[in-house]
C-alpha cells in the first residue's frame, strides 16, 4: 500500500542518515590521537555528532530505558 511505501522510504532515509552520522563519528575518532586529551573544539564536534546519532535511534526512549536500565560498570581504557 501507499502508506507502507512511504514508511519504507522514510525508514531508508533514516538509515542512510544514521550511516552518514556513524561515518562522521568514526572519522572524528580516528583523527584523535591515543593517550592525548582532545581539544575543546574536537570534544564539542564529537558530542554534536553523538547527539545527531541519538536523533536517528530507531528505538523509542521508553524502550531503551526499560532494556538498558540497571546498574552499569564503566570500564575505561586509554588504548
Coordinates of C-alpha atoms in Angstrom, one line a residue:
X1 CA 0.0 0.0 0.0
X2 CA 1.0 3.6 -0.3
X3 CA 1.5 4.1 3.4
X4 CA 3.9 1.1 3.6
X5 CA 5.9 2.5 0.7
X6 CA 6.1 6.0 2.3
X7 CA 7.2 4.5 5.6
X8 CA 9.8 2.3 3.8
X9 CA 11.2 5.4 2.1
X10 CA 11.3 7.4 5.3
X11 CA 13.0 4.5 7.1
X12 CA 15.6 4.1 4.3
X13 CA 16.3 7.8 4.6
X14 CA 16.8 7.5 8.4
X15 CA 19.1 4.5 7.9
X16 CA 21.1 6.5 5.3
X17 CA 21.4 9.4 7.7
X18 CA 22.4 7.1 10.6
X19 CA 25.1 5.6 8.4
X20 CA 26.4 9.1 7.5
X21 CA 26.5 10.2 11.1
X22 CA 28.2 7.0 12.2
X23 CA 30.9 7.5 9.5
X24 CA 31.3 11.1 10.6
X25 CA 31.8 9.9 14.2
X26 CA 34.3 7.3 13.2
X27 CA 36.3 9.8 11.2
X28 CA 36.4 12.2 14.2
X29 CA 37.6 9.4 16.5
X30 CA 40.2 8.1 14.0
X31 CA 41.7 11.6 13.9
X32 CA 42.0 11.7 17.7
X33 CA 45.4 10.7 19.0
X34 CA 45.5 7.9 21.6
X35 CA 46.5 8.8 25.1
X36 CA 46.2 12.5 24.4
X37 CA 43.5 14.9 25.6
X38 CA 41.2 16.3 22.8
X39 CA 40.8 19.9 22.2
X40 CA 37.5 21.6 23.3
X41 CA 36.6 22.0 19.6
X42 CA 37.1 18.3 18.8
X43 CA 35.2 17.3 22.0
X44 CA 32.3 19.5 21.0
X45 CA 32.3 18.1 17.5
X46 CA 32.2 14.5 18.8
X47 CA 29.4 15.4 21.3
X48 CA 27.4 17.1 18.5
X49 CA 27.7 14.0 16.3
X50 CA 26.6 11.8 19.2
X51 CA 23.5 14.0 19.6
X52 CA 22.8 13.6 15.9
X53 CA 23.1 9.8 16.3
X54 CA 20.6 9.9 19.1
X55 CA 18.1 11.6 16.8
X56 CA 18.3 8.7 14.4
X57 CA 17.9 6.0 17.0
X58 CA 15.1 3.7 15.9
X59 CA 14.2 2.6 19.4
X60 CA 11.8 4.8 21.4
X61 CA 13.3 6.3 24.6
X62 CA 10.9 4.3 26.9
X63 CA 12.0 1.0 25.3
X64 CA 15.7 1.9 25.7
X65 CA 15.3 2.8 29.4
X66 CA 13.4 -0.5 30.0
X67 CA 16.0 -2.6 28.2
X68 CA 19.1 -0.8 29.5
X69 CA 18.0 0.3 32.9
X70 CA 20.0 -1.0 35.9
X71 CA 23.5 -0.9 37.4
X72 CA 26.3 -0.4 35.0
X73 CA 30.1 -0.6 35.4
X74 CA 32.1 1.9 33.4
X75 CA 35.4 0.4 32.1
X76 CA 37.8 2.9 30.6
X77 CA 40.9 2.4 28.7
X78 CA 43.4 4.9 27.1
X79 CA 44.4 2.4 24.5

